[in-house]
Coordinates of C-alpha atoms in Angstrom, one line a residue:
Chain A
M15 CA 99.3 123.2 97.7
N16 CA 98.0 126.3 99.3
L17 CA 98.2 127.3 102.9
D18 CA 94.5 127.7 103.2
R19 CA 94.1 123.9 102.7
F20 CA 96.6 122.9 105.3
S21 CA 95.8 121.1 108.5
I22 CA 98.4 119.8 110.9
N23 CA 97.5 116.6 112.6
Q24 CA 98.5 116.9 116.3
M25 CA 100.4 113.6 116.2
T26 CA 102.8 114.9 113.6
V27 CA 104.3 117.1 116.3
K28 CA 103.2 115.3 119.4
Q29 CA 106.2 116.8 121.2
L30 CA 104.4 120.1 121.2
A31 CA 101.9 120.7 124.0
L32 CA 98.5 121.8 122.7
P33 CA 98.9 125.5 123.7
E34 CA 102.2 125.7 122.0
L35 CA 101.0 124.0 118.9
V36 CA 98.0 126.3 118.7
A37 CA 100.2 129.4 119.1
E38 CA 102.5 128.2 116.4
C39 CA 99.6 127.5 114.0
V40 CA 98.4 131.1 114.6
R41 CA 102.0 132.5 114.0
L42 CA 102.4 130.5 110.8
G43 CA 98.9 131.2 109.5
I44 CA 98.0 127.5 109.6
P45 CA 94.2 127.3 109.5
G46 CA 93.4 123.7 110.5
I47 CA 94.3 121.2 113.1
G48 CA 93.5 117.5 113.5
L49 CA 93.2 116.4 117.1
W50 CA 93.7 113.1 119.0
R51 CA 91.5 112.0 121.8
E52 CA 94.2 111.0 124.3
P53 CA 96.2 114.3 124.4
V54 CA 93.0 116.3 124.2
Q55 CA 91.6 114.3 127.2
A56 CA 94.8 114.9 129.1
Y57 CA 94.5 118.7 128.5
G58 CA 90.8 118.6 129.1
V59 CA 88.2 118.4 126.3
E60 CA 86.4 121.7 127.1
A61 CA 89.7 123.5 127.7
A62 CA 91.0 122.3 124.3
A63 CA 87.9 123.3 122.6
A64 CA 88.1 126.8 124.1
L65 CA 91.8 127.1 123.1
V66 CA 91.4 126.2 119.4
R67 CA 88.1 128.1 119.1
G68 CA 89.8 131.2 120.7
A69 CA 92.7 130.9 118.2
G70 CA 90.3 130.7 115.2
L71 CA 91.5 127.3 114.2
T72 CA 89.3 124.8 112.4
V73 CA 89.4 121.3 113.9
T74 CA 89.4 119.2 110.7
T75 CA 89.1 115.8 112.4
L76 CA 89.1 114.1 115.7
C77 CA 91.2 110.8 115.7
R78 CA 89.9 108.4 116.5
G79 CA 87.0 106.2 117.1
G80 CA 86.7 102.6 116.0
F81 CA 88.3 99.4 117.4
F82 CA 84.9 97.8 117.0
T83 CA 86.2 94.2 117.4
A84 CA 87.2 94.9 121.0
D85 CA 84.9 94.9 124.1
G86 CA 83.4 98.2 125.1
W87 CA 83.4 99.7 121.6
E88 CA 79.9 101.2 121.9
A89 CA 80.4 103.4 125.0
E90 CA 83.9 104.4 123.8
N91 CA 82.6 105.5 120.4
R92 CA 79.6 107.4 121.7
A93 CA 82.1 109.2 124.0
A94 CA 84.3 110.0 121.0
I95 CA 81.3 111.4 119.1
D96 CA 80.4 113.6 122.1
E97 CA 84.0 114.8 122.3
A98 CA 84.0 115.6 118.6
V99 CA 80.9 117.8 119.1
T100 CA 82.5 119.6 122.0
L101 CA 85.7 120.2 119.9
G102 CA 83.6 121.7 117.1
T103 CA 84.8 119.3 114.4
D104 CA 82.4 117.6 112.0
T105 CA 84.5 114.5 111.4
L106 CA 85.5 111.5 113.5
V107 CA 88.1 109.2 111.9
L108 CA 87.5 105.5 112.5
V109 CA 90.3 102.9 112.8
S110 CA 88.1 99.9 112.8
G111 CA 90.0 97.2 114.7
G112 CA 91.7 94.0 113.9
L113 CA 91.3 90.3 114.9
T114 CA 90.2 89.5 118.4
P115 CA 88.8 86.4 120.2
A116 CA 85.3 87.6 119.3
C117 CA 86.3 88.2 115.7
P118 CA 89.0 85.8 114.9
D119 CA 89.1 86.1 111.1
L120 CA 88.7 88.9 108.6
P121 CA 85.2 88.2 107.4
S122 CA 83.8 88.1 111.0
A123 CA 85.7 91.3 111.8
R124 CA 84.3 93.1 108.8
T125 CA 80.8 92.0 109.7
R126 CA 81.2 93.3 113.2
I127 CA 82.6 96.6 111.9
T128 CA 79.6 97.1 109.6
E129 CA 77.2 96.3 112.4
A130 CA 78.9 98.6 114.9
I131 CA 79.0 101.6 112.5
G132 CA 75.3 100.9 111.8
A133 CA 74.6 101.2 115.5
L134 CA 76.6 104.5 115.8
A135 CA 75.7 106.3 112.5
P136 CA 72.4 107.8 113.5
Y137 CA 73.8 109.0 116.9
A138 CA 76.6 110.7 115.0
G139 CA 74.4 112.1 112.3
E140 CA 72.0 113.6 114.8
R141 CA 75.0 115.5 116.3
G142 CA 76.4 116.7 113.1
I143 CA 79.4 114.3 113.1
R144 CA 80.4 112.4 110.1
L145 CA 82.1 109.0 110.6
A146 CA 85.1 108.6 108.3
I147 CA 86.2 105.0 107.9
E148 CA 89.9 104.9 107.4
P149 CA 91.3 101.9 105.5
L150 CA 94.6 101.1 107.0
H151 CA 97.5 99.5 105.0
P152 CA 97.2 95.7 104.8
M153 CA 100.1 95.3 107.1
Y154 CA 97.8 96.3 109.9
A155 CA 95.0 93.9 108.9
S156 CA 95.4 91.5 111.9
D157 CA 96.1 93.9 114.7
R158 CA 94.6 97.3 114.0
C159 CA 92.2 97.4 111.1
A160 CA 90.5 94.7 109.1
V161 CA 89.5 97.3 106.5
S162 CA 92.5 97.4 104.2
T163 CA 91.3 99.0 101.0
L164 CA 89.2 102.1 100.0
D165 CA 86.9 99.8 98.2
Q166 CA 86.2 97.9 101.4
A167 CA 85.7 101.1 103.4
L168 CA 83.3 102.4 100.7
E169 CA 81.4 99.2 100.7
I170 CA 80.7 99.6 104.4
A171 CA 80.0 103.3 104.1
E172 CA 77.5 102.8 101.4
H173 CA 75.1 101.1 103.8
F174 CA 74.5 104.5 105.4
P175 CA 73.7 108.1 104.3
A176 CA 76.8 110.0 103.2
S177 CA 76.0 112.7 105.8
Q178 CA 76.6 110.0 108.5
V179 CA 79.3 107.7 107.1
G180 CA 82.2 108.2 104.6
V181 CA 85.9 107.5 104.3
T182 CA 89.3 108.8 105.1
V183 CA 91.7 108.9 102.2
D184 CA 95.3 108.6 103.5
T185 CA 98.0 108.3 101.0
Y186 CA 100.2 106.2 103.3
H187 CA 97.7 103.5 103.5
L188 CA 96.4 103.5 99.9
W189 CA 99.3 104.5 97.6
W190 CA 100.2 100.9 96.5
D191 CA 96.6 100.0 95.4
D192 CA 95.9 100.3 91.7
R193 CA 92.2 100.2 92.5
A194 CA 92.3 103.1 94.9
P195 CA 92.1 105.9 92.2
G196 CA 88.8 104.5 91.0
A197 CA 87.6 104.2 94.6
V198 CA 88.6 107.9 95.3
E199 CA 86.5 108.9 92.3
R200 CA 83.6 106.9 93.4
A201 CA 83.9 108.2 97.0
G202 CA 84.0 111.8 95.7
A203 CA 81.0 111.4 93.5
A204 CA 79.0 110.1 96.4
G205 CA 80.1 112.9 98.7
R206 CA 81.8 110.3 101.0
I207 CA 85.4 111.7 101.2
H208 CA 85.2 113.1 104.7
S209 CA 89.0 113.4 105.3
F210 CA 92.1 113.5 103.1
Q211 CA 95.5 112.9 104.7
L212 CA 99.0 113.0 103.4
A213 CA 102.1 111.0 104.5
D214 CA 104.9 109.6 102.5
W215 CA 106.1 105.9 102.3
T216 CA 109.7 105.3 103.3
T217 CA 111.6 102.1 103.9
P218 CA 113.0 100.3 105.7
L219 CA 110.0 100.0 108.0
P220 CA 110.7 100.2 111.7
A221 CA 109.9 97.3 114.0
G222 CA 106.2 97.2 114.7
V223 CA 105.7 99.3 111.5
L224 CA 103.8 102.1 113.4
N225 CA 106.1 105.0 113.5
G226 CA 107.8 105.1 110.1
R227 CA 105.5 107.4 108.1
G228 CA 107.7 109.6 105.9
Q229 CA 107.9 113.3 105.8
L230 CA 106.3 114.6 102.6
G231 CA 108.6 114.3 99.6
T232 CA 111.0 111.9 101.2
G233 CA 109.4 108.7 100.0
A234 CA 107.9 106.7 97.2
I235 CA 104.5 108.3 96.9
D236 CA 103.6 110.8 94.1
L237 CA 101.7 113.1 96.5
R238 CA 100.9 115.7 93.8
A239 CA 99.2 113.0 91.8
W240 CA 97.1 112.1 94.9
A241 CA 96.2 115.7 95.6
D242 CA 95.1 116.0 91.9
L243 CA 93.1 112.8 92.3
A244 CA 91.3 114.1 95.3
E245 CA 90.6 117.4 93.7
K246 CA 89.3 115.8 90.6
A247 CA 87.0 113.8 92.8
G248 CA 85.6 117.0 94.2
W249 CA 87.5 117.3 97.4
T250 CA 88.0 121.0 98.3
G251 CA 88.3 120.5 102.0
P252 CA 91.4 120.5 104.3
V253 CA 94.4 118.4 103.6
E254 CA 95.8 117.0 106.8
V255 CA 99.4 115.9 107.3
E256 CA 99.6 113.1 109.8
L257 CA 103.0 111.6 110.3
F258 CA 103.9 109.0 113.0
N259 CA 107.7 109.1 112.9
D260 CA 110.1 108.5 115.7
E261 CA 112.8 110.6 114.0
L262 CA 110.5 113.6 113.6
W263 CA 109.3 113.2 117.2
A264 CA 112.9 113.3 118.4
R265 CA 113.5 116.7 116.9
D266 CA 112.4 120.2 117.9
G267 CA 108.6 120.4 117.4
V268 CA 108.5 123.9 116.0
E269 CA 111.2 123.1 113.5
V270 CA 109.2 120.0 112.4
L271 CA 106.1 122.0 112.1
E272 CA 107.8 124.6 109.9
E273 CA 109.4 121.9 107.8
T274 CA 106.1 120.1 107.3
L275 CA 104.4 123.3 106.2
D276 CA 107.2 124.0 103.7
R277 CA 106.9 120.5 102.4
F278 CA 103.1 120.8 102.1
L279 CA 103.4 124.1 100.1
A280 CA 105.9 122.4 97.8
V281 CA 103.6 119.5 96.9
Chain B
M13 CA 97.4 68.0 104.6
N14 CA 99.1 64.8 103.4
L15 CA 102.8 64.2 103.4
D16 CA 102.8 63.6 99.6
R17 CA 101.9 67.2 99.0
F18 CA 104.6 68.7 101.2
S19 CA 107.6 70.6 99.9
I20 CA 110.1 72.3 102.2
N21 CA 111.5 75.6 100.9
Q22 CA 115.2 75.7 101.6
M23 CA 115.0 79.1 103.2
T24 CA 112.7 77.8 106.0
V25 CA 115.7 75.9 107.4
K26 CA 118.6 77.8 105.9
Q27 CA 120.8 76.8 108.8
L28 CA 120.9 73.3 107.3
A29 CA 123.5 72.8 104.6
L30 CA 122.0 71.3 101.4
P31 CA 123.3 67.7 101.9
E32 CA 122.0 67.7 105.5
L33 CA 118.6 69.0 104.4
V34 CA 118.4 66.5 101.6
A35 CA 119.3 63.6 104.0
E36 CA 116.6 64.8 106.5
C37 CA 114.0 65.0 103.7
V38 CA 114.8 61.4 102.8
R39 CA 114.6 60.3 106.4
L40 CA 111.3 62.0 107.0
G41 CA 109.7 61.0 103.7
I42 CA 109.4 64.6 102.5
P43 CA 109.0 64.4 98.7
G44 CA 109.6 68.0 97.6
I45 CA 112.1 70.8 98.1
G46 CA 112.1 74.4 97.0
L47 CA 115.5 75.8 96.3
W48 CA 117.1 79.2 96.3
R49 CA 119.7 80.4 93.8
E50 CA 122.3 81.8 96.2
P51 CA 122.8 78.7 98.4
V52 CA 122.6 76.5 95.4
Q53 CA 125.2 78.5 93.5
A54 CA 127.4 78.4 96.6
Y55 CA 127.1 74.6 96.6
G56 CA 127.4 74.3 92.9
V57 CA 124.4 74.0 90.6
E58 CA 125.4 70.8 89.0
A59 CA 126.3 69.2 92.3
A60 CA 123.0 70.3 93.9
A61 CA 121.1 68.9 90.9
A62 CA 122.9 65.5 91.3
L63 CA 122.3 65.6 95.1
V64 CA 118.5 66.1 94.9
R65 CA 118.1 63.8 91.9
G66 CA 120.0 61.1 93.7
A67 CA 117.8 61.4 96.7
G68 CA 114.7 61.1 94.6
L69 CA 113.4 64.6 95.6
T70 CA 111.2 66.7 93.4
V71 CA 112.5 70.3 93.1
T72 CA 109.1 72.1 93.3
T73 CA 110.4 75.6 92.5
L74 CA 113.6 77.6 92.1
C75 CA 113.5 81.0 93.9
R76 CA 113.9 83.4 92.4
G77 CA 114.1 85.4 89.2
G78 CA 112.7 88.9 88.8
F79 CA 113.9 92.3 90.0
F80 CA 113.1 93.6 86.5
T81 CA 113.3 97.2 87.5
A82 CA 117.1 96.9 88.2
D83 CA 119.9 97.0 85.6
G84 CA 121.1 93.7 84.3
W85 CA 117.7 91.9 84.8
E86 CA 117.8 90.1 81.4
A87 CA 121.1 88.2 81.8
E88 CA 120.3 87.5 85.4
N89 CA 117.0 86.0 84.6
R90 CA 118.2 83.9 81.6
A91 CA 120.8 82.5 84.0
A92 CA 118.0 81.7 86.5
I93 CA 116.0 79.9 83.9
D94 CA 119.1 77.9 82.9
E95 CA 119.7 77.0 86.5
A96 CA 116.1 75.9 86.9
V97 CA 116.6 73.5 83.9
T98 CA 119.7 72.1 85.4
L99 CA 118.0 71.5 88.8
G100 CA 115.1 69.7 87.1
T101 CA 112.3 72.0 88.3
D102 CA 109.6 73.3 86.0
T103 CA 108.9 76.5 88.0
L104 CA 110.9 79.7 88.5
V105 CA 109.3 82.0 91.1
L106 CA 109.5 85.7 90.2
V107 CA 109.8 88.6 92.7
S108 CA 109.4 91.4 90.2
G109 CA 111.2 94.3 91.8
G110 CA 110.3 97.7 93.3
L111 CA 110.9 101.3 92.5
T112 CA 114.2 102.3 91.0
P113 CA 115.6 105.4 89.3
A114 CA 114.6 103.8 86.0
C115 CA 111.1 103.0 87.3
P116 CA 110.4 105.6 89.9
D117 CA 106.6 105.0 90.3
L118 CA 104.3 102.0 90.4
P119 CA 102.8 102.3 86.9
S120 CA 106.2 102.5 85.2
A121 CA 107.5 99.6 87.3
R122 CA 104.5 97.5 86.4
T123 CA 105.0 98.3 82.7
R124 CA 108.6 97.4 82.9
I125 CA 107.8 94.1 84.6
T126 CA 105.3 93.2 81.9
E127 CA 107.8 93.9 79.2
A128 CA 110.5 92.0 80.9
I129 CA 108.4 88.9 81.4
G130 CA 107.4 89.2 77.7
A131 CA 111.1 89.1 76.8
L132 CA 111.7 86.0 78.9
A133 CA 108.6 83.9 78.5
P134 CA 109.5 82.2 75.2
Y135 CA 113.0 81.5 76.4
A136 CA 111.5 79.9 79.5
G137 CA 108.8 78.1 77.6
E138 CA 111.2 76.5 75.2
R139 CA 113.1 75.1 78.1
G140 CA 110.1 73.7 80.0
I141 CA 110.2 76.4 82.7
R142 CA 107.1 78.1 83.9
L143 CA 107.5 81.6 85.2
A144 CA 105.5 82.1 88.4
I145 CA 104.8 85.8 89.2
E146 CA 104.6 86.2 93.0
P147 CA 102.5 89.1 94.2
L148 CA 104.2 90.3 97.4
H149 CA 102.4 91.9 100.3
P150 CA 101.8 95.7 99.7
M151 CA 104.3 96.5 102.4
Y152 CA 107.0 95.5 99.9
A153 CA 105.6 97.6 97.0
S154 CA 108.3 100.2 97.0
D155 CA 111.5 98.2 97.5
R156 CA 110.9 94.6 96.4
C157 CA 107.8 94.0 94.3
A158 CA 105.4 96.5 92.6
V159 CA 103.0 93.5 92.0
S160 CA 101.0 93.5 95.2
T161 CA 97.8 91.6 94.4
L162 CA 97.0 88.3 92.8
D163 CA 94.7 90.2 90.4
Q164 CA 97.7 92.3 89.2
A165 CA 99.9 89.2 88.8
L166 CA 97.2 87.5 86.8
E167 CA 96.7 90.5 84.6
I168 CA 100.4 90.4 83.7
A169 CA 100.4 86.6 83.3
E170 CA 97.4 86.7 81.0
H171 CA 99.4 88.4 78.3
F172 CA 101.3 85.1 77.8
P173 CA 100.5 81.4 77.4
A174 CA 99.8 79.6 80.7
S175 CA 102.5 77.1 79.9
Q176 CA 105.0 80.0 80.1
V177 CA 103.7 82.4 82.7
G178 CA 101.5 81.9 85.8
V179 CA 101.4 83.0 89.4
T180 CA 102.6 82.0 92.9
V181 CA 99.9 81.9 95.5
D182 CA 101.5 82.6 98.9
T183 CA 99.2 82.9 101.9
Y184 CA 101.6 85.4 103.7
H185 CA 101.3 87.9 100.9
L186 CA 97.6 87.5 100.0
W187 CA 95.7 86.6 103.1
W188 CA 94.4 90.1 103.8
D189 CA 92.9 90.6 100.3
D190 CA 89.1 90.0 100.0
R191 CA 89.6 89.8 96.2
A192 CA 92.2 87.1 96.4
P193 CA 89.8 84.1 96.6
G194 CA 88.2 85.1 93.4
A195 CA 91.6 85.5 91.8
V196 CA 92.7 82.1 93.0
E197 CA 89.7 80.6 91.3
R198 CA 90.4 82.5 88.1
A199 CA 94.1 81.5 88.1
G200 CA 93.1 77.8 88.7
A201 CA 90.6 77.8 85.9
A202 CA 93.2 79.2 83.5
G203 CA 95.9 76.7 84.6
R204 CA 98.0 79.5 85.9
I205 CA 98.7 78.5 89.5
H206 CA 102.3 77.4 89.2
S207 CA 103.2 77.4 92.9
F208 CA 101.3 77.4 96.2
Q209 CA 103.1 78.4 99.3
L210 CA 102.2 78.6 103.0
A211 CA 103.3 80.9 105.8
D212 CA 101.4 82.4 108.7
W213 CA 101.0 86.1 109.6
T214 CA 102.3 87.1 113.0
T215 CA 102.7 90.5 114.6
P216 CA 104.5 92.6 115.7
L217 CA 106.5 92.7 112.5
P218 CA 110.2 92.9 112.8
A219 CA 112.2 95.9 111.6
G220 CA 112.6 95.7 107.8
V221 CA 109.6 93.3 107.8
L222 CA 111.5 90.6 105.9
N223 CA 112.0 87.9 108.5
G224 CA 108.8 87.7 110.5
R225 CA 106.9 85.0 108.6
G226 CA 105.1 82.9 111.1
Q227 CA 105.3 79.1 111.6
L228 CA 102.1 77.5 110.4
G229 CA 99.3 77.7 113.0
T230 CA 100.9 80.5 115.0
G231 CA 99.3 83.5 113.3
A232 CA 96.2 85.1 111.8
I233 CA 95.7 83.1 108.6
D234 CA 93.1 80.4 108.2
L235 CA 95.5 78.1 106.3
R236 CA 93.0 75.3 106.0
A237 CA 90.6 77.6 104.2
W238 CA 93.4 78.6 101.8
A239 CA 94.3 75.0 101.1
D240 CA 90.7 74.3 100.4
L241 CA 90.6 77.3 98.1
A242 CA 93.6 76.2 96.1
E243 CA 92.2 72.7 95.9
K244 CA 88.8 73.9 94.7
A245 CA 90.7 75.9 92.1
G246 CA 92.2 72.7 90.8
W247 CA 95.6 72.8 92.5
T248 CA 96.8 69.3 93.1
G249 CA 100.5 70.1 93.1
P250 CA 103.0 70.5 95.9
V251 CA 102.4 72.8 98.8
E252 CA 105.6 74.6 99.8
V253 CA 106.3 76.0 103.2
E254 CA 108.5 79.0 103.0
L255 CA 109.2 80.8 106.2
F256 CA 111.7 83.7 106.7
N257 CA 112.0 83.9 110.4
D258 CA 114.9 85.0 112.6
E259 CA 113.6 83.0 115.5
L260 CA 113.3 79.8 113.5
W261 CA 116.7 80.3 112.0
A262 CA 118.3 80.6 115.4
R263 CA 117.0 77.1 116.4
D264 CA 118.3 73.7 115.5
G265 CA 117.4 73.1 111.8
V266 CA 116.4 69.5 112.1
E267 CA 114.0 70.4 115.0
V268 CA 112.5 73.2 112.9
L269 CA 112.1 70.9 109.9
E270 CA 110.3 68.3 112.0
E271 CA 108.1 70.9 113.6
T272 CA 107.2 72.4 110.2
L273 CA 106.3 69.0 108.9
D274 CA 104.1 68.3 111.9
R275 CA 102.4 71.7 111.5
F276 CA 101.8 71.0 107.8
L277 CA 100.2 67.7 108.5
A278 CA 98.0 69.4 111.1
V279 CA 96.6 72.0 108.7

């Protein structure tokens, strides 16, 4: 893939402080960056916005809103939308939340998620922010995200205008699903792919299964086939690399960034 | 659920030697047992068959055949079918295998699995053994089983007579899938539910994600709803409890067996 499509998600090299990451992006010609709320808040939202704007970087997404099955979701998500506006991105990624006392089973969780997105979509749309529902791998269904397939995410998104609500296509979460290619096509045709992310699938999974996302090309996923799929579905936007990986985090951040870029170009 | 439906899978209490497990089943009035090839081979297949037959137990399944993407699958699976015959069960559970050098992606693995089952089905059918394709949770797609949904398992099974090939419905692997209830209905109507197994979903998952299956009633799955679903689909056969769980294995086996029975009756 070409450099002009590349976006580095901040979490991939979370050992780099934001100014260092931004400087390295400029040095390497990386055009895009995906940001996370917590480190951005720690740095200061306005300051982060000025930093990336000054460097000429495109903020491809803000991660993340969601967790709609927990108390306090509405204020939290309005704040996330406001931060997205400040940071100059047009896309807020949503991790929708798992089972809670208020939503003790998957059907009730999915109902709550749909209602919550309905309450937020106009607020987001008025501010030029697209909500991108991210289906997470089914192994997160109980504790992080009751939306497990792209079909489910699309089904929720289709209640709302595409300019307000779409989906995040992340290879790590979807690669196993033989129905996902059809759903990517459908999402593309409806203009609902709002983010496309790459990570590879490696085993054995670590305890807690959060921080074992594989570096591109080290795992089971045919990433080239997924890139072709997204392209055929009309996706011409940035391709974000988002890896949560304890081994990568333990290494020198600049080295990991360079390696990730090389791997991306080789896909 | 009623005691007369209960079957204890040997792996749930693998700390119990087979004679002890059989004696405890008799003492507790447990009518069914699911066996595994490795411990049965270690005990002696003929001896194990005599032991369970003498105790009046029904062998509800033999686990497991499969791993069709690895070399040597054919001889291994014919041997498994022969062992099933000796043990007096009518059902061999199949864990179909993940990605290998010969089948490096999911489509090629699924093609191989379909072909392999086609080669085995008549051999099984002639011997009164039903092959029960078990879809495993998508988190095992790369290293254990490229068949991740009940729809996929059924799609493969439907190439063959129901008397030869059907599916295993295991709540642990399927609970997250909003399409699974429809597939259970379809499987039942076609007479293709050949095994029904219960385990609960608990988090955090342990490293390697193999041995974290939850004791009934301790996790996220509405097991009563699944039992109703299977019953509505026409399943009147045994309900096997198969838990792989390091914490349960570290405890006294008889205590775990009694607890599992109590939990089953409470579902």
